[in-house]
CSV table of N, CA and C in Angstrom, one decimal:
chain,number,residue,atom,x,y,z
W,9,ALA,N,39.5,232.1,-165.1
W,9,ALA,CA,40.7,232.4,-164.2
W,9,ALA,C,40.2,233.1,-162.9
W,10,ARG,N,39.2,234.0,-163.0
W,10,ARG,CA,38.7,234.6,-161.8
W,10,ARG,C,38.0,233.6,-160.9
W,11,GLU,N,37.3,232.7,-161.5
W,11,GLU,CA,36.6,231.6,-160.7
W,11,GLU,C,37.6,230.7,-160.0
W,12,MET,N,38.7,230.4,-160.7
W,12,MET,CA,39.7,229.5,-160.1
W,12,MET,C,40.4,230.3,-159.0
W,13,LEU,N,40.7,231.6,-159.2
W,13,LEU,CA,41.3,232.4,-158.2
W,13,LEU,C,40.4,232.5,-157.0
W,14,ALA,N,39.1,232.7,-157.2
W,14,ALA,CA,38.2,232.8,-156.1
W,14,ALA,C,38.1,231.5,-155.3
W,15,ILE,N,38.2,230.4,-155.9
W,15,ILE,CA,38.2,229.1,-155.2
W,15,ILE,C,39.5,228.9,-154.4
W,16,LEU,N,40.6,229.3,-154.9
W,16,LEU,CA,41.8,229.2,-154.2
W,16,LEU,C,41.8,230.2,-153.0
W,17,ARG,N,41.4,231.4,-153.3
W,17,ARG,CA,41.4,232.4,-152.2
W,17,ARG,C,40.4,232.0,-151.1
W,18,ASP,N,39.2,231.6,-151.4
W,18,ASP,CA,38.2,231.3,-150.4
W,18,ASP,C,38.7,230.1,-149.6
W,19,GLY,N,39.2,229.1,-150.3
W,19,GLY,CA,39.6,227.8,-149.6
W,19,GLY,C,40.8,228.1,-148.7
W,20,LEU,N,41.8,228.9,-149.1
W,20,LEU,CA,42.9,229.2,-148.2
W,20,LEU,C,42.5,230.1,-147.1
W,21,HIS,N,41.6,231.0,-147.3
W,21,HIS,CA,41.1,231.9,-146.3
W,21,HIS,C,40.4,231.1,-145.2
W,22,GLU,N,39.5,230.2,-145.6
W,22,GLU,CA,38.8,229.3,-144.7
W,22,GLU,C,39.8,228.4,-143.9
W,23,ALA,N,40.8,227.9,-144.6
W,23,ALA,CA,41.7,227.0,-143.9
W,23,ALA,C,42.5,227.8,-142.8
W,24,LEU,N,43.0,229.0,-143.1
W,24,LEU,CA,43.8,229.7,-142.2
W,24,LEU,C,42.9,230.3,-141.0
W,25,SER,N,41.7,230.7,-141.3
W,25,SER,CA,40.8,231.3,-140.3
W,25,SER,C,40.2,230.2,-139.4
W,26,SER,N,40.2,228.9,-139.9
W,26,SER,CA,39.7,227.9,-139.1
W,26,SER,C,40.7,227.3,-138.1
W,27,THR,N,41.9,227.8,-138.0
W,27,THR,CA,42.9,227.4,-137.1
W,27,THR,C,43.5,228.6,-136.3
W,28,PRO,N,42.6,229.2,-135.5
W,28,PRO,CA,43.0,230.4,-134.8
W,28,PRO,C,44.2,230.2,-133.8
W,29,GLN,N,44.5,229.0,-133.4
W,29,GLN,CA,45.5,228.7,-132.5
W,29,GLN,C,46.9,228.7,-133.2
W,30,ILE,N,47.0,228.8,-134.5
W,30,ILE,CA,48.2,228.7,-135.3
W,30,ILE,C,48.6,230.1,-135.8
W,31,LEU,N,49.8,230.5,-135.6
W,31,LEU,CA,50.3,231.7,-136.2
W,31,LEU,C,50.8,231.5,-137.6
W,32,TYR,N,50.4,232.2,-138.6
W,32,TYR,CA,50.9,232.1,-139.9
W,32,TYR,C,51.7,233.3,-140.2
W,33,CYS,N,53.0,233.1,-140.6
W,33,CYS,CA,53.9,234.2,-141.0
W,33,CYS,C,54.0,234.1,-142.5
W,34,VAL,N,53.5,235.1,-143.2
W,34,VAL,CA,53.5,235.1,-144.7
W,34,VAL,C,54.3,236.2,-145.3
W,35,ALA,N,54.8,235.9,-146.5
W,35,ALA,CA,55.6,236.9,-147.2
W,35,ALA,C,54.7,237.9,-147.9
W,36,ALA,N,55.1,239.2,-147.9
W,36,ALA,CA,54.2,240.2,-148.4
W,36,ALA,C,54.2,240.1,-150.0
W,37,GLY,N,55.2,239.6,-150.6
W,37,GLY,CA,55.3,239.6,-152.0
W,37,GLY,C,56.4,240.5,-152.5
W,38,ASN,N,56.7,240.3,-153.8
W,38,ASN,CA,57.9,241.0,-154.4
W,38,ASN,C,57.5,241.8,-155.6
W,39,SER,N,56.4,242.4,-155.6
W,39,SER,CA,55.9,243.2,-156.7
W,39,SER,C,55.9,244.7,-156.5
W,40,ASP,N,56.5,245.1,-155.4
W,40,ASP,CA,56.6,246.5,-155.1
W,40,ASP,C,55.2,247.2,-155.2
W,41,ALA,N,54.2,246.5,-154.6
W,41,ALA,CA,52.8,247.0,-154.7
W,41,ALA,C,52.1,246.9,-153.3
W,42,ASP,N,51.0,247.6,-153.2
W,42,ASP,CA,50.2,247.4,-152.0
W,42,ASP,C,49.5,246.1,-152.0
W,43,VAL,N,49.6,245.3,-151.0
W,43,VAL,CA,49.0,244.0,-151.0
W,43,VAL,C,47.5,244.0,-151.1
W,44,GLU,N,46.9,245.1,-150.7
W,44,GLU,CA,45.4,245.2,-150.8
W,44,GLU,C,45.0,245.6,-152.2
W,45,PHE,N,45.8,246.5,-152.9
W,45,PHE,CA,45.5,246.9,-154.2
W,45,PHE,C,45.7,245.9,-155.3
W,46,GLU,N,46.8,245.2,-155.2
W,46,GLU,CA,47.2,244.1,-156.1
W,46,GLU,C,46.9,242.8,-155.3
W,47,VAL,N,46.0,242.1,-155.7
W,47,VAL,CA,45.6,240.9,-154.9
W,47,VAL,C,46.8,240.0,-154.7
W,48,SER,N,47.2,239.8,-153.5
W,48,SER,CA,48.3,239.0,-153.1
W,48,SER,C,47.8,238.0,-152.0
W,49,ILE,N,47.6,236.8,-152.5
W,49,ILE,CA,47.1,235.7,-151.6
W,49,ILE,C,48.3,235.0,-150.9
W,50,PRO,N,48.3,234.9,-149.6
W,50,PRO,CA,47.4,235.3,-148.6
W,50,PRO,C,47.7,236.7,-147.9
W,51,ALA,N,48.7,237.4,-148.4
W,51,ALA,CA,49.1,238.7,-147.8
W,51,ALA,C,48.0,239.7,-147.7
W,52,ASP,N,47.0,239.6,-148.5
W,52,ASP,CA,45.9,240.6,-148.4
W,52,ASP,C,44.8,240.2,-147.5
W,53,PHE,N,44.9,239.0,-146.9
W,53,PHE,CA,43.9,238.5,-145.9
W,53,PHE,C,44.0,239.4,-144.6
W,54,ASP,N,42.9,239.6,-144.0
W,54,ASP,CA,42.9,240.3,-142.7
W,54,ASP,C,42.5,239.3,-141.6
W,55,LEU,N,43.5,238.6,-141.1
W,55,LEU,CA,43.3,237.5,-140.1
W,55,LEU,C,44.1,237.8,-138.8
W,56,ALA,N,43.4,237.5,-137.7
W,56,ALA,CA,44.0,237.8,-136.4
W,56,ALA,C,45.2,236.9,-136.1
W,57,ASN,N,45.3,235.7,-136.8
W,57,ASN,CA,46.4,234.8,-136.6
W,57,ASN,C,47.4,234.8,-137.7
W,58,MET,N,47.6,235.9,-138.4
W,58,MET,CA,48.5,236.0,-139.5
W,58,MET,C,49.3,237.3,-139.4
W,59,ILE,N,50.6,237.2,-139.6
W,59,ILE,CA,51.5,238.3,-139.7
W,59,ILE,C,52.1,238.4,-141.1
W,60,VAL,N,52.1,239.5,-141.7
W,60,VAL,CA,52.6,239.7,-143.1
W,60,VAL,C,54.0,240.4,-143.0
W,61,VAL,N,55.0,239.9,-143.7
W,61,VAL,CA,56.3,240.3,-143.5
W,61,VAL,C,56.9,240.9,-144.8
W,62,GLY,N,57.4,242.1,-144.8
W,62,GLY,CA,58.1,242.7,-145.9
W,62,GLY,C,59.6,242.6,-145.8
W,63,ALA,N,60.3,243.1,-146.8
W,63,ALA,CA,61.7,242.9,-146.8
W,63,ALA,C,62.5,244.2,-146.8
W,64,VAL,N,63.6,244.2,-146.0
W,64,VAL,CA,64.5,245.3,-145.9
W,64,VAL,C,65.9,244.8,-146.3
W,65,ASP,N,66.8,245.7,-146.7
W,65,ASP,CA,68.1,245.3,-147.0
W,65,ASP,C,69.0,245.3,-145.7
W,66,GLN,N,70.3,245.1,-145.9
W,66,GLN,CA,71.2,245.1,-144.7
W,66,GLN,C,71.2,246.4,-144.0
W,67,ALA,N,70.9,247.5,-144.7
W,67,ALA,CA,70.9,248.8,-144.0
W,67,ALA,C,69.6,249.1,-143.3
W,68,GLY,N,68.6,248.2,-143.5
W,68,GLY,CA,67.3,248.4,-142.8
W,68,GLY,C,66.3,249.2,-143.6
W,69,ASP,N,66.7,249.4,-144.9
W,69,ASP,CA,65.8,250.2,-145.7
W,69,ASP,C,64.9,249.2,-146.6
W,70,PRO,N,63.7,249.6,-146.9
W,70,PRO,CA,62.9,248.7,-147.7
W,70,PRO,C,63.6,248.4,-149.1
W,71,THR,N,63.5,247.1,-149.5
W,71,THR,CA,64.1,246.8,-150.8
W,71,THR,C,63.2,247.4,-151.9
W,72,ASP,N,63.7,247.4,-153.1
W,72,ASP,CA,63.0,248.0,-154.2
W,72,ASP,C,61.9,247.0,-154.7
W,73,PHE,N,61.9,245.8,-154.2
W,73,PHE,CA,60.9,244.8,-154.6
W,73,PHE,C,59.8,244.5,-153.6
W,74,THR,N,60.0,244.8,-152.3
W,74,THR,CA,59.0,244.4,-151.3
W,74,THR,C,57.7,245.1,-151.5
W,75,SER,N,56.7,244.3,-151.4
W,75,SER,CA,55.3,244.8,-151.3
W,75,SER,C,55.0,245.4,-149.9
W,76,SER,N,54.1,246.2,-149.8
W,76,SER,CA,53.8,246.9,-148.6
W,76,SER,C,52.3,247.0,-148.4
W,77,GLY,N,51.8,247.8,-147.5
W,77,GLY,CA,50.4,248.1,-147.3
W,77,GLY,C,50.0,247.9,-145.8
W,78,ARG,N,48.8,248.1,-145.6
W,78,ARG,CA,48.3,248.1,-144.2
W,78,ARG,C,48.5,246.7,-143.5
W,79,ASN,N,48.5,245.6,-144.2
W,79,ASN,CA,48.7,244.3,-143.6
W,79,ASN,C,50.1,244.0,-143.3
W,80,VAL,N,51.1,244.7,-143.9
W,80,VAL,CA,52.5,244.4,-143.7
W,80,VAL,C,52.9,245.1,-142.4
W,81,VAL,N,53.1,244.4,-141.4
W,81,VAL,CA,53.3,245.0,-140.0
W,81,VAL,C,54.7,244.9,-139.5
W,82,VAL,N,55.5,244.1,-140.2
W,82,VAL,CA,56.9,244.0,-139.8
W,82,VAL,C,57.8,243.7,-141.0
W,83,TYR,N,59.0,244.2,-141.0
W,83,TYR,CA,60.0,243.9,-142.1
W,83,TYR,C,61.2,243.3,-141.5
W,84,ALA,N,61.8,242.3,-142.3
W,84,ALA,CA,63.0,241.6,-141.9
W,84,ALA,C,63.9,241.6,-143.1
W,85,ASN,N,65.2,241.2,-142.8
W,85,ASN,CA,66.2,241.2,-143.9
W,85,ASN,C,65.7,240.2,-145.0
W,86,GLY,N,65.6,240.7,-146.2
W,86,GLY,CA,65.2,239.9,-147.3
W,86,GLY,C,66.1,240.1,-148.5
W,87,PHE,N,67.3,240.6,-148.3
W,87,PHE,CA,68.2,241.0,-149.4
W,87,PHE,C,69.5,240.2,-149.3
W,88,GLU,N,69.7,239.4,-150.3
W,88,GLU,CA,70.9,238.6,-150.3
W,88,GLU,C,71.2,237.8,-149.1
W,89,VAL,N,70.1,237.1,-148.7
W,89,VAL,CA,70.2,236.2,-147.5
W,89,VAL,C,70.8,234.9,-147.9
W,90,GLU,N,71.8,234.5,-147.1
W,90,GLU,CA,72.5,233.2,-147.4
W,90,GLU,C,71.5,232.1,-147.3
W,91,SER,N,71.4,231.3,-148.4
W,91,SER,CA,70.4,230.2,-148.5
W,91,SER,C,71.1,229.0,-149.1
W,92,ARG,N,70.4,227.9,-149.1
W,92,ARG,CA,71.0,226.7,-149.7
W,92,ARG,C,70.1,226.2,-150.8
W,93,VAL,N,70.6,225.8,-151.9
W,93,VAL,CA,69.9,225.3,-153.0
W,93,VAL,C,70.0,223.8,-153.1
W,94,PRO,N,69.2,223.1,-153.8
W,94,PRO,CA,69.3,221.7,-153.9
W,94,PRO,C,70.7,221.2,-154.1
W,95,GLY,N,71.2,220.3,-153.4
W,95,GLY,CA,72.5,219.8,-153.5
W,95,GLY,C,73.4,220.5,-152.3
W,96,GLY,N,72.8,221.4,-151.6
W,96,GLY,CA,73.5,222.0,-150.5
W,96,GLY,C,74.4,223.2,-150.8
W,97,GLU,N,74.5,223.6,-152.0
W,97,GLU,CA,75.3,224.8,-152.3
W,97,GLU,C,74.8,226.1,-151.8
W,98,PRO,N,75.6,226.9,-151.2
W,98,PRO,CA,75.1,228.2,-150.7
W,98,PRO,C,74.8,229.2,-151.9
W,99,MET,N,73.8,230.0,-151.7
W,99,MET,CA,73.5,231.0,-152.7
W,99,MET,C,72.8,232.2,-152.0
W,100,ALA,N,73.2,233.4,-152.3
W,100,ALA,CA,72.5,234.6,-151.7
W,100,ALA,C,71.2,234.8,-152.5
W,101,MET,N,70.1,234.8,-151.8
W,101,MET,CA,68.8,235.0,-152.4
W,101,MET,C,68.0,236.1,-151.8
W,102,SER,N,67.2,236.8,-152.6
W,102,SER,CA,66.5,237.9,-152.1
W,102,SER,C,65.0,237.7,-152.3
W,103,GLY,N,64.2,238.3,-151.4
W,103,GLY,CA,62.7,238.3,-151.5
W,103,GLY,C,62.1,238.2,-150.2
W,104,THR,N,60.8,238.5,-150.2
W,104,THR,CA,60.1,238.5,-148.9
W,104,THR,C,60.0,237.0,-148.4
W,105,SER,N,60.2,236.1,-149.2
W,105,SER,CA,60.2,234.7,-148.8
W,105,SER,C,61.5,234.4,-148.0
W,106,MET,N,62.4,235.2,-148.1
W,106,MET,CA,63.7,235.1,-147.3
W,106,MET,C,63.5,235.9,-146.0
W,107,ALA,N,62.6,236.8,-145.9
W,107,ALA,CA,62.3,237.6,-144.7
W,107,ALA,C,61.3,237.0,-143.8
W,108,SER,N,60.3,236.4,-144.3
W,108,SER,CA,59.2,235.8,-143.4
W,108,SER,C,59.7,234.7,-142.6
W,109,PRO,N,60.6,233.8,-143.0
W,109,PRO,CA,61.1,232.7,-142.1
W,109,PRO,C,61.8,233.3,-140.8
W,110,GLN,N,62.4,234.5,-140.9
W,110,GLN,CA,63.0,235.1,-139.8
W,110,GLN,C,62.0,235.4,-138.7
W,111,VAL,N,60.8,235.8,-139.1
W,111,VAL,CA,59.7,236.1,-138.2
W,111,VAL,C,59.2,234.8,-137.6
W,112,THR,N,59.1,233.7,-138.4
W,112,THR,CA,58.7,232.4,-137.9
W,112,THR,C,59.7,232.0,-136.8
W,113,ASN,N,61.0,232.1,-137.1
W,113,ASN,CA,62.1,231.8,-136.2
W,113,ASN,C,61.9,232.5,-134.8
W,114,LEU,N,61.6,233.8,-134.9
W,114,LEU,CA,61.4,234.6,-133.7
W,114,LEU,C,60.2,234.2,-133.0
W,115,ALA,N,59.1,233.8,-133.7
W,115,ALA,CA,57.9,233.3,-133.0
W,115,ALA,C,58.2,232.0,-132.2
W,116,GLY,N,59.0,231.2,-132.8
W,116,GLY,CA,59.4,230.0,-132.1
W,116,GLY,C,60.2,230.3,-130.8
W,117,LYS,N,61.1,231.3,-130.9
W,117,LYS,CA,61.9,231.7,-129.7
W,117,LYS,C,61.0,232.3,-128.7
W,118,LEU,N,60.0,233.0,-129.1
W,118,LEU,CA,59.1,233.6,-128.1
W,118,LEU,C,58.3,232.5,-127.4
W,119,LEU,N,57.9,231.5,-128.2
W,119,LEU,CA,57.2,230.4,-127.6
W,119,LEU,C,58.1,229.6,-126.6
W,120,ALA,N,59.4,229.5,-126.9
W,120,ALA,CA,60.3,228.8,-126.0
W,120,ALA,C,60.4,229.6,-124.7
W,121,VAL,N,60.3,230.9,-124.7
W,121,VAL,CA,60.4,231.7,-123.5
W,121,VAL,C,59.0,231.7,-122.8
W,122,ALA,N,57.9,231.7,-123.5
W,122,ALA,CA,56.6,231.8,-122.9
W,122,ALA,C,55.7,230.9,-123.7
W,123,PRO,N,55.6,229.6,-123.4
W,123,PRO,CA,54.9,228.6,-124.2
W,123,PRO,C,53.4,228.9,-124.3
W,124,ASP,N,52.8,229.6,-123.5
W,124,ASP,CA,51.3,229.8,-123.5
W,124,ASP,C,50.9,231.0,-124.4
W,125,LEU,N,51.8,231.6,-125.1
W,125,LEU,CA,51.4,232.8,-125.9
W,125,LEU,C,50.5,232.3,-127.0
W,126,ALA,N,49.5,233.1,-127.2
W,126,ALA,CA,48.6,232.9,-128.4
W,126,ALA,C,49.1,233.7,-129.6
W,127,PRO,N,48.6,233.4,-130.8
W,127,PRO,CA,49.0,234.1,-132.0
W,127,PRO,C,49.0,235.6,-131.8
W,128,ALA,N,47.9,236.1,-131.2
W,128,ALA,CA,47.8,237.6,-131.1
W,128,ALA,C,48.9,238.1,-130.2
W,129,ASP,N,49.3,237.4,-129.1
W,129,ASP,CA,50.3,237.8,-128.3
W,129,ASP,C,51.7,237.8,-129.0
W,130,LEU,N,51.9,236.8,-129.8
W,130,LEU,CA,53.1,236.7,-130.6
W,130,LEU,C,53.2,237.9,-131.5
W,131,ILE,N,52.2,238.2,-132.2
W,131,ILE,CA,52.2,239.3,-133.2
W,131,ILE,C,52.4,240.6,-132.4
W,132,ARG,N,51.8,240.8,-131.3
W,132,ARG,CA,52.0,242.0,-130.5
W,132,ARG,C,53.5,242.1,-130.0
W,133,LEU,N,54.0,241.1,-129.5
W,133,LEU,CA,55.4,241.1,-129.1
W,133,LEU,C,56.4,241.4,-130.2
W,134,ILE,N,56.1,240.8,-131.4
W,134,ILE,CA,57.0,241.0,-132.5
W,134,ILE,C,56.9,242.5,-133.0
W,135,GLN,N,55.7,243.0,-133.0
W,135,GLN,CA,55.5,244.4,-133.4
W,135,GLN,C,56.0,245.4,-132.4
W,136,GLU,N,55.8,245.1,-131.1
W,136,GLU,CA,56.3,246.0,-130.1
W,136,GLU,C,57.8,246.0,-130.0
W,137,GLY,N,58.4,244.9,-130.3
W,137,GLY,CA,59.8,244.8,-130.2
W,137,GLY,C,60.5,245.3,-131.4
W,138,ALA,N,59.8,245.5,-132.5
W,138,ALA,CA,60.4,246.0,-133.8
W,138,ALA,C,60.8,247.4,-133.7
W,139,ASP,N,61.9,247.8,-134.4
W,139,ASP,CA,62.4,249.1,-134.4
W,139,ASP,C,61.8,249.9,-135.5
W,140,PRO,N,61.3,251.1,-135.2
W,140,PRO,CA,60.8,252.0,-136.3
W,140,PRO,C,61.9,252.5,-137.2
W,141,HIS,N,61.7,252.5,-138.5
W,141,HIS,CA,62.7,253.1,-139.4
W,141,HIS,C,62.8,254.6,-139.1
W,142,PRO,N,64.0,255.1,-139.1
W,142,PRO,CA,64.2,256.6,-138.8
W,142,PRO,C,63.4,257.5,-139.6
W,143,GLN,N,63.3,257.3,-140.9
W,143,GLN,CA,62.6,258.2,-141.8
W,143,GLN,C,61.1,257.8,-142.0
W,144,ARG,N,60.8,256.6,-141.7
W,144,ARG,CA,59.4,256.1,-141.9
W,144,ARG,C,59.0,255.3,-140.7
W,145,PRO,N,58.6,255.9,-139.6
W,145,PRO,CA,58.3,255.2,-138.4
W,145,PRO,C,57.2,254.1,-138.5
W,146,GLU,N,56.4,254.2,-139.5
W,146,GLU,CA,55.4,253.2,-139.7
W,146,GLU,C,56.0,251.8,-140.2
W,147,LEU,N,57.2,251.9,-140.7
W,147,LEU,CA,57.9,250.7,-141.1
W,147,LEU,C,58.7,250.2,-140.0
W,148,ARG,N,58.3,249.0,-139.5
W,148,ARG,CA,58.9,248.5,-138.2
W,148,ARG,C,59.8,247.3,-138.6
W,149,ARG,N,61.1,247.4,-138.2
W,149,ARG,CA,62.1,246.4,-138.5
W,149,ARG,C,62.3,245.4,-137.4
W,150,LEU,N,62.3,244.2,-137.7
W,150,LEU,CA,62.4,243.1,-136.8
W,150,LEU,C,63.6,243.3,-135.8
W,151,ASN,N,63.3,243.1,-134.5
W,151,ASN,CA,64.3,243.2,-133.5
W,151,ASN,C,64.1,242.0,-132.6
W,152,PRO,N,64.7,240.8,-132.9
W,152,PRO,CA,64.4,239.7,-132.1
W,152,PRO,C,64.8,239.8,-130.6
W,153,ARG,N,65.9,240.4,-130.4
W,153,ARG,CA,66.4,240.6,-129.0
W,153,ARG,C,65.3,241.4,-128.1
W,154,ARG,N,64.8,242.4,-128.7
W,154,ARG,CA,63.9,243.3,-128.0
W,154,ARG,C,62.5,242.5,-127.8
W,155,SER,N,62.1,241.8,-128.8
W,155,SER,CA,60.8,241.0,-128.6
W,155,SER,C,61.0,239.9,-127.6
W,156,VAL,N,62.1,239.2,-127.5
W,156,VAL,CA,62.3,238.2,-126.5
W,156,VAL,C,62.4,238.9,-125.1
W,157,GLU,N,63.0,240.0,-125.0
W,157,GLU,CA,63.0,240.8,-123.7
W,157,GLU,C,61.6,241.1,-123.2
W,158,LEU,N,60.8,241.5,-124.2
W,158,LEU,CA,59.4,241.8,-123.8
W,158,LEU,C,58.6,240.5,-123.4
W,159,ALA,N,58.9,239.4,-124.1
W,159,ALA,CA,58.2,238.2,-123.7
W,159,ALA,C,58.7,237.7,-122.3
W,160,ARG,N,59.9,237.9,-122.0
W,160,ARG,CA,60.4,237.5,-120.6
W,160,ARG,C,59.9,238.4,-119.6
W,161,ALA,N,59.5,239.7,-119.9
W,161,ALA,CA,59.0,240.6,-118.9
W,161,ALA,C,57.6,240.4,-118.6
W,162,GLN,N,56.9,239.5,-119.3
W,162,GLN,CA,55.4,239.3,-119.1
W,162,GLN,C,55.2,238.5,-117.8
């Protein structure tokens, strides 16, 4: 199992790092653990073209399931997000996989405003535009409006 995990990890790391012009928005995971302590592929990778996203609830507080750690640099709503299941039926779903697409969406908006932004620029604008949590300032909550304003000001 360790050998198989190493093959997966090394192959994915090589693939992501070999495309520095692409921004990867990845979910932190839902195990309420530090992504570096508990191996979480790819959230534990340290890549310049990757942003790791945690989940907050509607109040902006971390969910009880979101993983965290040094690599998790922004948090987005990941609690009871309206989703569609096969067949088109709506369903409220929770998880960091519901939060990370919101960051992908914001990256697309930033590129619409400033098409020449590199992945490092996108990450910087997303982080700088994010709002610090009142009790935990290291926890930065996605603020698309502010990030777009910063992109327009460049």
